[in-house]
Amino acid sequence: MAALLLLPLLLLLPLLLLKLHLWTQLRWLAADLAFTVRALRCKRSLQARALAAAAADPESPEAGCSLAWRLAQLAQQRPTHTFLIHGARRFSYAEAERESNRIARAFLRARAWDQGPGGGSRAAGRLCAGDPAAGSSAALAECADDGLGRGEGPVVPLAPGATVALLLPASPEFLWLWFGLAKAGLCTAFVPTALRRGPLLHCLRSCSARALVLAPEFLESLRPDLPALRAMGLHLWTTGPETHVSGIRDFLTEAAAEVDEPVPGYLSAPQNITDTCLYIFTSGTTGLPKAARISHLKILQCQGFYQLCGVHQEDVIYLALPLYHMSGSLLGIVGCMGIGATVVLKSKFSAGQFWEDCQEHRVTVFQYIGELCRYLVNQPPSKAEHGHKVRLAVGSGLRPDTWARFVQRFGPLQVLETYGLTEGNVATFNYTGQRGAVGRASWLYKHIFPFSLIRYDVTTGEPIRDAQGRCVATTPGEPGLLIAPVNQQSPFLGYAGGSELTQRKLLMDVFRPGDVFFNSGDLLVCDDQGFLRFHDRTGDTFRWKGENVATTEVAEVFEALDFLQEVNVYGVTVPGQEGRAGMAALVLRPPHALDLVQLYTHVSENLPPYAWPRFLRLQESLATTETFKQQKVRMANEGFNPSVLSDPLYILDQVVGAYLPLTPARYNALLTGDLRI
């Protein structure tokens, strides 16, 4: 009887909560609690792994850095389980361990450390790498002749902790080199494969690279850079025997001669878990790519990524993202290792091949960026898109309209949208599947992953502060700058190449005197239900094809052309496209004429493809503010419609390889999807 009396009250409870403005928050409480429990379990699991590594015998591989001991664990626990599928090649975890051991030993020779097949000692490992005895010319020559000189003369050994840059496509060899470098106690730098000339040399210098390993297929395009690379004193290797260039050796051939036994863990064990072990290059408002410092702690944290996403060790993950990106390497590969699953690695994404690959390999999870999903929904229907096993899509940058089309066409499957930055100390997960959201701002989530949204002045480019000089939190529905506290649990290592780059990403005295926060540079909105949605990037940087494009870098390349007097680069919205496409307003230097052939050649040689402006606008003069700053927002709002603008307009036709006049016919073809940019 009492239960019957309570039933009407229970039915009225949601209405009561709604009236009290609590229901919008409490309706997601179960999901918030479930994710919090999963996150706490993941954190405890990673802590236990780290403690076990710290207590291991220093001579054993389990005592090494997080990459080394995790791979050693998997090679013991799941030796025959398939770790990697790349085309027709398959590698188990045990095979991955052996391949990376050979690579590690080859790099240890480059460090002048030679344990030999019969054993060795720590003292032998330190000789030629850092001991005073190694400083003499005789000692260096002796070390250099041990496997490194080989007809090239004495070579200065790599120092412990030196940086080796990788310029490689996504492949098993990329992974073995990365893992081997980690085991050998060397840092790795992932160089974007499209970089050449000035940007490439800048990246190598900024991370103080001492060696470069590159793919043979890149040699031809790198020939103009070889003199500068040699002048930097770099060790130069390729990953294949196809080269006949003097001074460049095939590293994989050298590694094949090594034994595949594990190397001692003490070689890679960090003194501090926040030590830098990897550099990943990210674009910013400063122009040229910045070398973001990645710590051992971040590598460890990324082992929990797929666990947080609800992926299991029997899942098969499809990865078609570049490995020089955090999404591909840290989230895709390291996240897969965290749960001991299988990854299908593609060197290049193919929308037409995607569903056939998923069927062939029985893929259950795939990792995306927003563009990838749009490419898939724009494909013509195929038989392979039906009857697949894909149950989960994980990634970032998926627009709500593409999201709806994707799920409707290829479902039933779950989409888990995330948000994070390569160098950042905060990430969000849309674990509820709310369309268009990148995460939740519940008090439970912020207790584990603290962050705030503060008011931001887009005109001044600075946070808005109150009379006391403190930042002001946003209200629901108001765009705000995402910031996160910097502390021992959530450090921000910044960038290599100068402290000023790091300081620009930090905010001081945000809520109280002395506090320090990481400035994400992104504007997000939190609605009244606690869902986070991406709003825009601050500054002049815009996003295109999954990449950040810095307008200053593009403008500097254009300004090197003698027939251009002024350049204003900005991003414009293109209907049906993710992000913003680059557009450049140009003013000619009298008496020169516009040379579109030279312009295209110059741009294609000096900028990565995603940074090539898709549109050009020829003007008599550039509009500026009263403080003589270029009018980027106004220009972006004016767009590129030839029926509206009287200025000469041009569009990039990548098929033809040229900039062509943007006629009304080409403009309409772009809108209908017949002309791709």
XYZ file of C-alpha atoms in Angstrom:
677
model
C 0.000 0.000 0.000
C 2.835 2.368 0.902
C 4.502 1.610 -2.416
C 1.341 2.598 -4.275
C 1.238 5.896 -2.386
C 4.902 6.584 -3.222
C 4.478 5.780 -6.919
C 2.814 9.118 -7.864
C 5.566 10.986 -6.011
C 8.242 9.070 -7.907
C 6.521 9.852 -11.189
C 6.367 13.543 -10.281
C 9.994 13.670 -9.148
C 11.456 14.404 -12.621
C 9.030 17.311 -13.056
C 9.948 18.624 -9.623
C 13.633 18.411 -10.412
C 13.079 20.116 -13.752
C 11.300 22.975 -12.021
C 14.226 23.250 -9.646
C 16.686 23.289 -12.596
C 18.314 20.120 -11.298
C 16.931 17.554 -13.690
C 19.081 18.747 -16.597
C 22.158 17.905 -14.554
C 20.997 14.797 -12.687
C 19.605 12.992 -15.745
C 23.206 12.274 -16.815
C 24.406 11.343 -13.337
C 24.492 7.588 -14.041
C 26.675 8.099 -17.122
C 28.929 10.510 -15.235
C 29.344 8.016 -12.393
C 30.063 5.121 -14.757
C 32.794 7.040 -16.581
C 34.279 8.256 -13.298
C 34.563 4.682 -12.038
C 36.165 3.602 -15.318
C 38.630 6.491 -15.141
C 39.602 5.694 -11.540
C 40.132 2.017 -12.405
C 42.246 3.009 -15.380
C 44.336 5.336 -13.229
C 44.942 2.631 -10.612
C 45.892 0.124 -13.305
C 48.454 2.479 -14.853
C 49.876 3.342 -11.439
C 50.291 -0.358 -10.658
C 52.143 -0.904 -13.944
C 54.455 2.027 -13.242
C 55.199 0.817 -9.704
C 55.968 -2.684 -10.998
C 58.402 -1.215 -13.527
C 60.108 0.863 -10.840
C 60.568 -2.246 -8.665
C 61.863 -4.457 -11.489
C 65.457 -5.579 -11.900
C 67.286 -2.718 -13.691
C 68.841 -5.241 -16.078
C 65.432 -6.540 -17.193
C 63.403 -4.894 -19.975
C 60.498 -4.491 -17.541
C 62.518 -1.787 -15.755
C 62.697 0.515 -18.782
C 60.554 3.412 -19.913
C 56.796 2.987 -20.226
C 56.969 2.016 -23.912
C 59.724 -0.529 -23.271
C 58.177 -2.271 -20.287
C 54.678 -2.326 -21.735
C 55.847 -4.010 -24.938
C 57.933 -6.475 -22.898
C 54.869 -7.282 -20.775
C 52.696 -7.894 -23.823
C 55.386 -10.065 -25.424
C 55.235 -12.267 -22.326
C 51.492 -12.143 -21.642
C 50.185 -12.260 -25.244
C 53.158 -13.381 -27.354
C 51.196 -14.839 -30.268
C 48.374 -12.298 -30.291
C 48.420 -10.144 -33.422
C 49.545 -6.629 -32.593
C 49.870 -5.092 -36.051
C 48.382 -5.690 -39.506
C 49.850 -3.693 -42.382
C 48.794 -4.835 -45.834
C 49.671 -8.515 -46.127
C 52.076 -8.354 -43.169
C 51.147 -9.394 -39.650
C 53.203 -9.037 -36.481
C 52.534 -10.540 -33.067
C 53.503 -8.784 -29.852
C 56.485 -11.123 -29.515
C 57.627 -10.251 -33.049
C 57.230 -6.534 -32.340
C 59.405 -6.977 -29.256
C 62.139 -8.748 -31.219
C 62.090 -6.276 -34.126
C 62.389 -3.303 -31.785
C 65.160 -5.039 -29.828
C 67.265 -5.246 -32.997
C 66.597 -1.595 -33.702
C 67.503 -0.689 -30.119
C 70.822 -2.527 -30.363
C 71.651 -0.815 -33.643
C 70.993 2.570 -32.055
C 73.049 1.557 -29.043
C 75.945 1.068 -31.438
C 75.273 4.605 -32.623
C 75.536 5.556 -28.953
C 78.847 3.646 -28.898
C 77.368 1.210 -26.365
C 78.189 -2.378 -27.220
C 77.056 -4.968 -24.749
C 77.948 -7.735 -27.188
C 76.170 -11.053 -27.613
C 77.673 -12.519 -24.462
C 76.703 -9.928 -21.898
C 78.070 -6.631 -20.653
C 77.782 -4.149 -17.864
C 76.457 -0.716 -17.117
C 79.968 0.634 -17.191
C 80.390 -0.613 -20.733
C 77.112 1.036 -21.650
C 78.234 4.400 -20.332
C 81.611 4.293 -22.084
C 81.680 6.606 -25.101
C 78.262 7.951 -24.161
C 79.033 10.137 -21.202
C 82.105 9.006 -19.286
C 85.143 11.314 -19.207
C 87.213 8.561 -20.792
C 85.050 8.831 -23.857
C 86.045 12.418 -24.422
C 89.403 11.650 -26.005
C 89.739 11.498 -29.772
C 91.129 7.970 -29.546
C 88.084 6.766 -27.593
C 85.683 8.432 -30.018
C 87.450 6.941 -33.012
C 87.375 3.504 -31.440
C 83.662 3.806 -30.764
C 82.924 5.256 -34.200
C 84.652 2.385 -35.948
C 82.423 -0.107 -34.150
C 79.656 -0.533 -36.665
C 79.174 3.113 -37.571
C 82.142 4.206 -39.638
C 82.016 1.432 -42.231
C 83.734 3.316 -45.006
C 82.419 6.759 -44.013
C 85.228 7.651 -41.596
C 84.940 8.400 -37.870
C 81.456 9.435 -36.700
C 80.766 11.134 -33.390
C 78.524 8.792 -31.364
C 75.039 9.808 -30.336
C 74.908 10.946 -26.716
C 72.469 9.326 -24.251
C 69.150 11.117 -24.574
C 70.008 12.550 -27.999
C 67.151 13.183 -30.413
C 66.669 11.130 -33.572
C 64.117 12.453 -36.070
C 61.895 10.146 -38.117
C 60.648 11.251 -41.542
C 58.605 8.193 -42.457
C 55.123 7.174 -43.610
C 52.925 5.102 -41.326
C 54.448 1.633 -41.404
C 55.694 -1.154 -39.132
C 59.230 0.200 -39.543
C 58.106 3.538 -38.086
C 56.972 1.717 -34.952
C 60.046 -0.507 -34.598
C 62.289 2.558 -34.891
C 60.250 4.504 -32.342
C 60.179 1.611 -29.878
C 63.847 0.845 -30.450
C 64.860 4.455 -29.869
C 62.911 4.456 -26.611
C 64.618 1.250 -25.457
C 68.036 2.691 -26.338
C 67.451 5.734 -24.144
C 67.133 8.146 -27.065
C 64.460 10.741 -27.781
C 62.385 10.578 -30.954
C 61.079 13.468 -33.047
C 58.147 12.793 -35.387
C 58.629 15.054 -38.412
C 55.554 15.660 -40.618
C 56.240 13.947 -43.925
C 55.186 16.926 -46.067
C 57.826 19.294 -44.676
C 60.785 20.299 -46.825
C 63.269 23.157 -47.095
C 62.999 25.847 -44.403
C 60.220 24.284 -42.293
C 62.016 20.916 -42.214
C 65.331 22.442 -41.157
C 63.546 24.549 -38.556
C 61.959 21.434 -37.020
C 65.270 19.581 -36.853
C 67.031 22.526 -35.280
C 64.287 23.282 -32.760
C 64.456 19.798 -31.226
C 68.280 19.652 -31.532
C 68.117 16.503 -33.655
C 71.392 14.632 -34.028
C 70.190 12.085 -36.580
C 67.524 11.665 -39.246
C 65.973 8.417 -40.479
C 63.982 8.869 -43.678
C 62.061 6.777 -46.171
C 63.862 6.055 -49.465
C 60.913 7.402 -51.450
C 61.506 10.847 -49.911
C 65.128 11.077 -51.040
C 64.437 12.673 -54.413
C 62.377 15.526 -52.958
C 64.975 15.979 -50.205
C 67.999 16.306 -52.496
C 68.006 20.139 -52.294
C 68.030 19.820 -48.477
C 70.913 17.321 -48.222
C 73.724 19.924 -48.113
C 72.029 21.699 -45.202
C 71.364 18.395 -43.426
C 75.006 17.388 -43.771
C 76.115 20.818 -42.571
C 74.115 20.215 -39.390
C 76.288 17.174 -38.686
C 73.370 14.752 -38.656
C 73.663 10.978 -38.856
C 71.638 10.181 -42.000
C 69.925 6.830 -42.516
C 67.200 5.442 -44.741
C 64.851 2.530 -44.183
C 65.676 0.746 -47.420
C 68.539 -0.229 -49.700
C 67.314 1.768 -52.692
C 69.636 4.690 -52.012
C 73.004 5.272 -53.632
C 73.516 8.686 -52.066
C 76.913 9.091 -50.458
C 76.879 9.275 -46.690
C 73.380 7.823 -46.246
C 73.191 4.245 -45.019
C 70.414 1.689 -44.777
C 69.642 1.490 -41.073
C 67.400 -1.567 -41.324
C 70.195 -3.579 -42.919
C 72.468 -2.632 -40.028
C 69.759 -3.546 -37.524
C 69.128 -6.923 -39.182
C 72.658 -7.957 -38.192
C 71.893 -7.428 -34.500
C 70.577 -10.054 -32.085
C 66.955 -9.718 -30.986
C 67.575 -10.190 -27.262
C 66.088 -7.587 -24.875
C 68.229 -4.651 -23.811
C 68.633 -3.661 -20.138
C 65.845 -1.531 -18.778
C 68.131 0.940 -17.046
C 69.145 2.299 -20.461
C 65.702 3.853 -20.984
C 64.411 4.268 -17.415
C 63.757 7.999 -16.880
C 65.175 9.843 -13.912
C 61.828 11.621 -13.661
C 58.530 10.554 -15.199
C 58.056 14.090 -16.536
C 61.302 13.922 -18.540
C 60.894 14.533 -22.285
C 61.057 11.380 -24.411
C 59.380 12.501 -27.644
C 58.791 15.591 -29.778
C 55.629 16.023 -31.840
C 55.356 19.088 -34.049
C 52.283 21.232 -33.869
C 51.412 24.443 -35.702
C 50.585 27.592 -33.815
C 50.095 31.320 -34.118
C 53.871 31.803 -34.088
C 54.115 30.462 -37.636
C 56.560 27.612 -38.041
C 55.846 24.245 -36.380
C 56.619 23.994 -32.672
C 58.255 20.967 -31.084
C 55.873 19.944 -28.305
C 57.614 18.073 -25.500
C 55.995 14.722 -24.702
C 56.886 13.189 -21.346
C 57.082 9.611 -20.120
C 54.030 10.463 -18.006
C 51.988 11.366 -21.084
C 53.027 8.128 -22.799
C 51.830 6.269 -19.711
C 48.546 8.194 -19.629
C 47.904 7.474 -23.307
C 48.053 3.757 -22.534
C 44.692 4.311 -20.873
C 43.009 6.043 -23.831
C 41.169 3.070 -25.294
C 40.361 1.729 -21.849
C 38.578 5.016 -21.150
C 36.734 4.599 -24.466
C 35.456 1.145 -23.484
C 37.603 -0.785 -25.978
C 38.771 -4.314 -25.087
C 41.800 -6.463 -25.872
C 39.896 -8.618 -28.370
C 38.886 -5.585 -30.441
C 40.479 -4.837 -33.819
C 41.268 -1.131 -34.292
C 41.494 0.517 -37.725
C 44.062 3.319 -37.850
C 44.558 5.388 -41.011
C 45.941 8.536 -39.377
C 49.533 9.804 -39.716
C 51.796 8.451 -37.020
C 53.566 11.799 -36.688
C 50.319 13.061 -35.148
C 49.432 12.475 -31.529
C 46.124 10.944 -32.647
C 47.853 8.256 -34.660
C 50.866 7.480 -32.478
C 49.976 8.196 -28.859
C 46.234 7.552 -28.935
C 46.104 4.960 -31.710
C 49.262 2.885 -31.178
C 50.034 3.471 -27.490
C 46.330 3.275 -26.651
C 46.148 -0.089 -28.438
C 49.174 -1.339 -26.484
C 47.498 -0.223 -23.281
C 44.791 -2.856 -23.724
C 46.817 -5.365 -25.760
C 44.516 -5.240 -28.794
C 45.144 -5.491 -32.556
C 45.633 -2.486 -34.837
C 45.172 -2.421 -38.617
C 47.593 0.267 -39.777
C 47.162 2.020 -43.125
C 49.892 4.137 -44.682
C 47.239 6.216 -46.395
C 43.500 6.508 -45.903
C 41.294 5.345 -48.768
C 37.579 6.036 -48.494
C 36.856 3.557 -51.292
C 38.818 0.773 -49.570
C 37.722 1.473 -45.992
C 34.733 -0.843 -45.626
C 36.400 -3.652 -47.572
C 39.321 -3.435 -45.134
C 36.905 -3.511 -42.206
C 35.231 -6.619 -43.584
C 38.531 -8.377 -44.352
C 40.085 -7.770 -40.942
C 36.855 -7.904 -38.900
C 37.441 -4.386 -37.584
C 35.377 -3.455 -34.528
C 36.753 0.029 -33.698
C 38.158 2.781 -35.877
C 39.782 6.090 -35.069
C 38.804 9.146 -37.072
C 39.214 12.823 -37.576
C 36.197 14.722 -38.819
C 37.351 14.768 -42.413
C 37.611 10.978 -42.525
C 33.942 10.488 -41.709
C 32.893 13.104 -44.253
C 34.902 11.334 -46.947
C 33.083 8.102 -46.108
C 29.572 9.538 -46.261
C 30.398 11.192 -49.586
C 31.333 7.839 -51.136
C 28.816 6.060 -53.398
C 27.023 3.125 -51.737
C 28.853 -0.206 -51.692
C 28.080 -3.746 -50.582
C 31.003 -3.724 -48.140
C 29.440 -1.009 -45.976
C 26.747 -3.461 -44.883
C 27.283 -6.351 -42.504
C 30.477 -4.966 -40.985
C 31.521 -5.527 -37.360
C 32.369 -1.901 -36.512
C 30.682 -0.969 -33.240
C 32.605 2.128 -32.172
C 34.103 5.193 -33.869
C 36.502 7.237 -31.715
C 38.037 10.555 -32.669
C 37.649 14.307 -32.864
C 36.399 17.020 -35.182
C 33.157 15.378 -36.310
C 30.588 17.991 -37.281
C 26.979 17.349 -36.168
C 25.651 17.151 -39.749
C 28.257 14.579 -40.774
C 27.700 12.745 -37.490
C 24.006 12.285 -38.237
C 24.611 11.148 -41.827
C 27.367 8.782 -40.752
C 25.356 6.982 -38.061
C 22.227 6.838 -40.211
C 24.070 5.274 -43.125
C 26.598 3.000 -41.426
C 24.982 2.287 -38.056
C 24.146 0.930 -35.668
C 27.411 2.050 -34.111
C 28.504 4.344 -31.304
C 30.411 7.585 -31.882
C 32.717 8.743 -29.086
C 33.914 12.268 -29.770
C 36.941 13.493 -27.810
C 38.932 16.698 -27.445
C 42.605 17.183 -26.648
C 45.813 18.880 -27.691
C 49.218 17.393 -28.391
C 50.924 19.573 -25.809
C 47.899 20.021 -23.556
C 47.241 18.713 -20.073
C 43.482 18.287 -20.419
C 41.201 16.065 -22.483
C 37.448 15.537 -22.705
C 35.328 12.517 -23.654
C 31.753 12.590 -24.917
C 30.956 9.264 -23.286
C 27.190 9.858 -23.499
C 27.157 10.050 -27.306
C 25.386 13.428 -27.292
C 25.566 14.551 -30.913
C 27.824 17.552 -31.511
C 29.405 17.540 -28.038
C 33.083 16.943 -27.295
C 32.656 16.084 -23.630
C 31.044 16.758 -20.305
C 31.714 19.429 -17.683
C 30.178 17.590 -14.735
C 31.717 18.141 -11.318
C 32.674 14.469 -11.242
C 34.623 14.712 -14.494
C 36.290 17.964 -13.489
C 37.343 16.366 -10.212
C 39.472 13.863 -12.175
C 40.371 16.076 -15.163
C 40.126 19.675 -13.886
C 39.541 22.513 -16.345
C 37.648 25.799 -16.605
C 36.078 28.021 -19.241
C 36.839 31.712 -18.847
C 35.657 34.802 -20.681
C 37.858 35.806 -23.594
C 38.123 39.022 -25.603
C 38.598 38.041 -29.251
C 39.593 41.615 -30.111
C 42.487 41.891 -27.671
C 43.268 38.178 -27.717
C 43.362 38.099 -23.917
C 41.149 36.712 -21.142
C 38.741 39.165 -19.557
C 39.660 39.978 -15.942
C 37.631 41.575 -13.160
C 38.531 44.594 -11.032
C 40.805 42.404 -8.894
C 42.674 41.178 -11.968
C 41.189 37.693 -11.835
C 39.712 35.784 -14.763
C 35.946 35.365 -14.979
C 34.214 32.019 -15.504
C 31.655 31.809 -18.297
C 27.956 31.143 -17.885
C 26.090 28.320 -19.704
C 25.863 29.008 -23.426
C 28.679 31.567 -23.404
C 31.865 30.789 -25.404
C 34.912 30.634 -23.196
C 38.617 29.921 -23.355
C 39.442 26.403 -22.174
C 42.181 26.404 -19.527
C 43.538 23.737 -17.190
C 45.615 24.026 -13.989
C 49.310 23.195 -14.295
C 50.610 21.096 -11.413
C 52.570 17.934 -10.659
C 49.624 15.722 -11.643
C 48.902 17.696 -14.822
C 52.197 19.199 -15.993
C 52.751 21.272 -19.097
C 56.227 20.719 -20.552
C 55.882 23.298 -23.290
C 58.035 23.396 -26.397
C 61.655 23.010 -27.367
C 63.461 25.948 -28.891
C 62.959 28.782 -26.426
C 61.108 29.463 -23.183
C 59.079 32.278 -24.755
C 57.082 29.719 -26.770
C 56.132 27.931 -23.565
C 55.347 31.095 -21.614
C 52.818 32.178 -24.241
C 50.697 29.140 -23.413
C 50.564 29.877 -19.678
C 48.178 32.131 -17.769
C 49.170 33.427 -14.330
C 47.050 34.554 -11.376
C 43.889 33.219 -12.978
C 41.626 32.670 -9.974
C 44.046 33.328 -7.108
C 47.536 34.796 -6.753
C 50.267 32.466 -7.919
C 48.168 29.872 -9.761
C 49.209 28.784 -13.254
C 46.942 27.501 -16.030
C 47.509 26.067 -19.500
C 45.911 28.151 -22.245
C 44.429 25.792 -24.838
C 43.858 28.545 -27.390
C 40.403 27.080 -28.053
C 36.958 28.482 -27.341
C 34.341 26.018 -26.089
C 30.749 26.375 -24.948
C 29.170 24.568 -22.015
C 25.380 24.313 -22.290
C 22.900 24.159 -19.420
C 23.093 20.360 -19.359
C 26.858 20.337 -18.876
C 27.815 19.348 -22.435
C 30.901 20.883 -24.003
C 30.895 21.927 -27.640
C 33.809 23.238 -29.677
C 33.312 26.851 -30.756
C 36.454 28.134 -32.503
C 40.227 28.567 -32.334
C 41.611 31.820 -31.039
C 44.166 33.873 -32.908
C 44.966 33.599 -36.551
C 45.307 29.842 -36.751
C 42.611 27.889 -38.523
C 42.050 24.187 -39.044
C 41.925 22.449 -42.437
C 42.129 18.755 -43.358
C 42.701 17.898 -39.716
C 45.737 20.215 -39.493
C 46.340 23.576 -37.865
C 47.390 26.202 -40.395
C 49.259 29.259 -39.139
C 48.565 32.302 -41.300
C 51.939 33.847 -40.471
C 53.815 30.842 -41.879
C 51.832 30.895 -45.125
C 52.200 34.675 -45.467
C 55.970 34.470 -45.025
C 56.224 31.979 -47.878
C 54.123 34.211 -50.169
C 56.104 37.310 -49.247
C 59.286 35.662 -50.550
C 57.923 36.146 -54.091
C 59.300 39.347 -55.588
C 56.095 40.262 -57.444
C 54.029 40.422 -54.227
C 54.009 43.527 -52.042
C 51.483 42.605 -49.349
C 49.783 39.374 -48.307
C 46.913 38.705 -45.922
C 46.176 35.048 -45.174
C 43.010 33.888 -43.407
C 40.555 31.017 -43.297
C 37.167 30.942 -45.018
C 34.232 28.633 -44.452
C 33.392 26.391 -47.417
C 29.908 24.830 -47.470
C 30.080 21.087 -46.870
C 33.724 21.154 -45.741
C 35.249 20.674 -42.288
C 37.213 23.554 -40.811
C 38.248 26.550 -42.871
C 40.126 26.687 -46.170
C 43.059 29.009 -46.629
C 42.602 32.184 -48.640
C 45.252 34.774 -49.476
C 44.573 38.399 -50.394
C 47.438 39.690 -52.554
C 48.728 43.114 -53.534
C 51.172 43.215 -56.467
C 54.459 45.038 -56.321
C 54.555 47.557 -59.207
C 55.275 47.068 -62.043
C 55.047 43.272 -61.697
C 52.178 41.116 -62.931
C 50.699 38.108 -61.165
C 52.623 34.948 -62.130
C 50.298 32.092 -61.157
C 52.666 29.391 -62.439
C 55.564 30.615 -60.313
C 53.241 31.157 -57.364
C 51.916 27.588 -57.444
C 55.415 26.125 -57.818
C 56.722 28.198 -54.915
C 53.811 27.327 -52.636
C 53.918 23.592 -53.412
C 57.661 23.441 -52.731
C 57.659 25.400 -49.484
C 54.412 24.504 -47.722
C 52.764 21.203 -46.792
C 49.665 20.504 -48.935
C 47.148 21.252 -46.179
C 48.603 24.789 -45.849
C 48.254 25.685 -49.541
C 45.656 28.472 -49.841
C 42.662 27.211 -51.780
C 41.634 30.719 -52.852
C 43.441 33.882 -53.980
C 42.048 37.418 -54.059
C 43.894 40.123 -55.953
C 43.456 43.626 -54.466
C 44.756 47.145 -54.997
C 45.435 47.521 -51.253
C 44.780 45.622 -48.050
C 42.260 46.774 -45.482
C 43.747 47.549 -42.057
C 42.485 48.665 -38.652
C 43.271 52.018 -37.125
C 46.300 50.399 -35.521
C 47.452 49.153 -38.947
C 46.577 45.511 -38.309
C 45.250 43.436 -41.199
C 41.487 42.894 -41.312
C 41.327 39.118 -41.217
C 37.834 38.709 -39.764
C 36.269 41.109 -42.252
C 38.026 39.443 -45.183
C 36.938 35.995 -44.029
C 33.327 37.164 -43.748
C 33.417 38.514 -47.316
C 34.172 35.021 -48.575
C 35.021 34.099 -52.156
C 31.815 34.363 -54.201
C 32.746 35.814 -57.629
C 29.199 37.104 -58.070
C 29.566 39.242 -54.941
C 33.218 40.320 -55.027
C 34.557 42.503 -57.831
C 38.221 41.614 -57.171
C 39.862 38.960 -59.372
C 39.553 35.575 -57.636
C 41.402 32.297 -58.198
C 40.885 28.753 -56.964
C 43.377 25.925 -56.501
C 42.742 22.982 -58.812
C 44.897 20.174 -57.401
C 44.114 17.862 -60.312
C 45.519 20.352 -62.822
C 48.163 21.568 -60.392
C 47.459 25.276 -60.863
C 45.514 28.271 -59.662
C 42.646 28.976 -62.081
C 40.222 31.919 -62.332
C 37.287 31.398 -59.973
C 34.380 31.777 -62.366
C 30.712 31.463 -61.367
C 30.711 28.026 -63.023
C 33.649 26.807 -60.920
C 32.082 28.361 -57.813
C 28.865 26.410 -58.395
C 30.848 23.231 -59.078
C 32.554 23.698 -55.723
C 29.238 24.060 -53.919
C 27.802 20.941 -55.566
C 30.894 18.892 -54.801
C 31.972 18.454 -58.428
C 35.127 20.503 -57.810
C 37.249 19.245 -54.914
C 39.701 21.407 -53.028
